[in-house]
Coordinates of C-alpha atoms in Angstrom, one line a residue:
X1 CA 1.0 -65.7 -49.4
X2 CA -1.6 -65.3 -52.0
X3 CA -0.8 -61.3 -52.0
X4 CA 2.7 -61.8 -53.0
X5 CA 2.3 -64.3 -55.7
X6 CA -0.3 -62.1 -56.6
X7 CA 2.1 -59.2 -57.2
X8 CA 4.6 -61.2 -58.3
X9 CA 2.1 -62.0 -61.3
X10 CA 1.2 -58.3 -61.9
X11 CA 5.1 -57.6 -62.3
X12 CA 5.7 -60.0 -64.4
X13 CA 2.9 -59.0 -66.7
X14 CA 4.0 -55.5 -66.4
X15 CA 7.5 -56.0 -67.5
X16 CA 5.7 -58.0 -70.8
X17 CA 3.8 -54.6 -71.4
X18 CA 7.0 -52.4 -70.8
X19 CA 9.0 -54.3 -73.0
X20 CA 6.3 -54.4 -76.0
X21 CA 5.5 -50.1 -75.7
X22 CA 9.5 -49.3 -74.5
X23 CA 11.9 -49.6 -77.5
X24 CA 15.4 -51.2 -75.9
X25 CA 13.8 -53.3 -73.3
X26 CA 13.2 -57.1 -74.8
X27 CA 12.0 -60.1 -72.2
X28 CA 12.0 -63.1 -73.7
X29 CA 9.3 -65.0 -72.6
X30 CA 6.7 -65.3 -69.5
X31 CA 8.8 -67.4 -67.5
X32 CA 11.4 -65.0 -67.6
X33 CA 9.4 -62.1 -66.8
X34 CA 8.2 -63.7 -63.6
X35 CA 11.8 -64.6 -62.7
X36 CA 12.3 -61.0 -63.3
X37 CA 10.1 -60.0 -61.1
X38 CA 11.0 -62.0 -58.2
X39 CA 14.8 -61.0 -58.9
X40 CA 13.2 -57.4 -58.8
X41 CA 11.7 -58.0 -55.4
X42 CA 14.3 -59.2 -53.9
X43 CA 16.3 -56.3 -55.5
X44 CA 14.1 -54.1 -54.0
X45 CA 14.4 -55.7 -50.5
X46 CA 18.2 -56.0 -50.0
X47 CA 20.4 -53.5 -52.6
X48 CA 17.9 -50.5 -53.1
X49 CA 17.8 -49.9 -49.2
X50 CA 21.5 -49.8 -49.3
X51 CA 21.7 -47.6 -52.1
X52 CA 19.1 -44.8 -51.1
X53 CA 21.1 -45.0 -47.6
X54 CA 24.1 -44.1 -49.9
X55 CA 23.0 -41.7 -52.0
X56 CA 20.8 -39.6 -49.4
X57 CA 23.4 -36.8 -50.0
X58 CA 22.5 -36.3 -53.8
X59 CA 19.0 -37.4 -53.4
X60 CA 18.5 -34.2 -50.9
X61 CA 20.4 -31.6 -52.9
X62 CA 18.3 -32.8 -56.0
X63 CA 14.9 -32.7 -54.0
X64 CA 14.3 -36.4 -54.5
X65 CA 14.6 -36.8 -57.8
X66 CA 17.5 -38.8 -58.0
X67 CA 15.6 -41.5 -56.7
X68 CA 14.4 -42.0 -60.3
X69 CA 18.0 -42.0 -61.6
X70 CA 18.3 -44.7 -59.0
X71 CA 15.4 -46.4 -59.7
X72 CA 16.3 -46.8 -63.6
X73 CA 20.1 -48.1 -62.5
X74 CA 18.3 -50.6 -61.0
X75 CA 16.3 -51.8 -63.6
X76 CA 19.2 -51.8 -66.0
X77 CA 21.3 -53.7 -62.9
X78 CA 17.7 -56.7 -63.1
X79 CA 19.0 -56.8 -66.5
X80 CA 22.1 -58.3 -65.6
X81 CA 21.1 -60.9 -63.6
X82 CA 18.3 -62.1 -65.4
X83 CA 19.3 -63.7 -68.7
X84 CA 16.6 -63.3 -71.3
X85 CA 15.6 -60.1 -70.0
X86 CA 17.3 -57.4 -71.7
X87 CA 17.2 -53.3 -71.3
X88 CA 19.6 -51.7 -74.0
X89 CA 20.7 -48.7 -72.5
X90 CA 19.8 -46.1 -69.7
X91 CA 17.0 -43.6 -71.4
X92 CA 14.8 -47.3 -71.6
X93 CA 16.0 -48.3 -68.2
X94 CA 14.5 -45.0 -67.1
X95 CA 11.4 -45.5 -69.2
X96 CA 10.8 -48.9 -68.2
X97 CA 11.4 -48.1 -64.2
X98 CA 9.0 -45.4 -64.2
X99 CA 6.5 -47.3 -66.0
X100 CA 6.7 -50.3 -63.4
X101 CA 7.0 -47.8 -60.2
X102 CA 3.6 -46.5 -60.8
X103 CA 2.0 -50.2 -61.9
X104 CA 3.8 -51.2 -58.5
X105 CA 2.3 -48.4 -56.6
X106 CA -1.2 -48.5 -58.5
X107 CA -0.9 -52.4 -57.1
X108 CA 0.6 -51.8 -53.6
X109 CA -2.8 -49.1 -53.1
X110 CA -5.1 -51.7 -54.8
X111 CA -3.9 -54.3 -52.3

């Protein structure tokens, strides 16, 4: 239990980062970073299976790297539901996803 509130933390801080060194991307304050974060999660549990699933086609013929094109939809999608968190187009989306994929994965290997 610790582990996930743990991550949920370093998310939340993360998204604070990416939105102070990512021009387009604005969250408003802490609280809604960590809400954020926990919308993220479950994002990342219940639409982004469903959406590689569907988009396996393209992601082969592109060698994977539509993944990141999905990635950033995503990110711009947590932008949506979360009010106070705001991403203003796709170019920051895609910033600001890559930037949290490797702080998740840099946290995923440290834990």
């Amino acid at each position: 239990m610790l582990k996930i509130i743990a991550r949920v933390i370093i998310v939340a801080a993360a998204l604070l980062l990416i939105a102070n060194f990512v021009p387009g991307i604005a969250v408003a304050s802490f609280t809604t970073a960590l809400i954020a974060a926990l919308v993220w999660g479950i994002m990342g549990l219940t639409i982004r299976p469903i959406l590689k699933l569907l988009t396996l086609p393209v992601t082969i013929l592109t060698f994977g790297l539509f993944s990141f094109v999905l990635n950033a939809l995503m990110f711009w999608l947590l932008a949506a539901f979360v009010p106070g968190f705001t991403v203003a187009g796709f170019v920051p989306a895609l910033e600001g996803s890559l930037i949290l994929m490797i702080v998740t994965w840099a946290l995923h290997a440290a834990l």
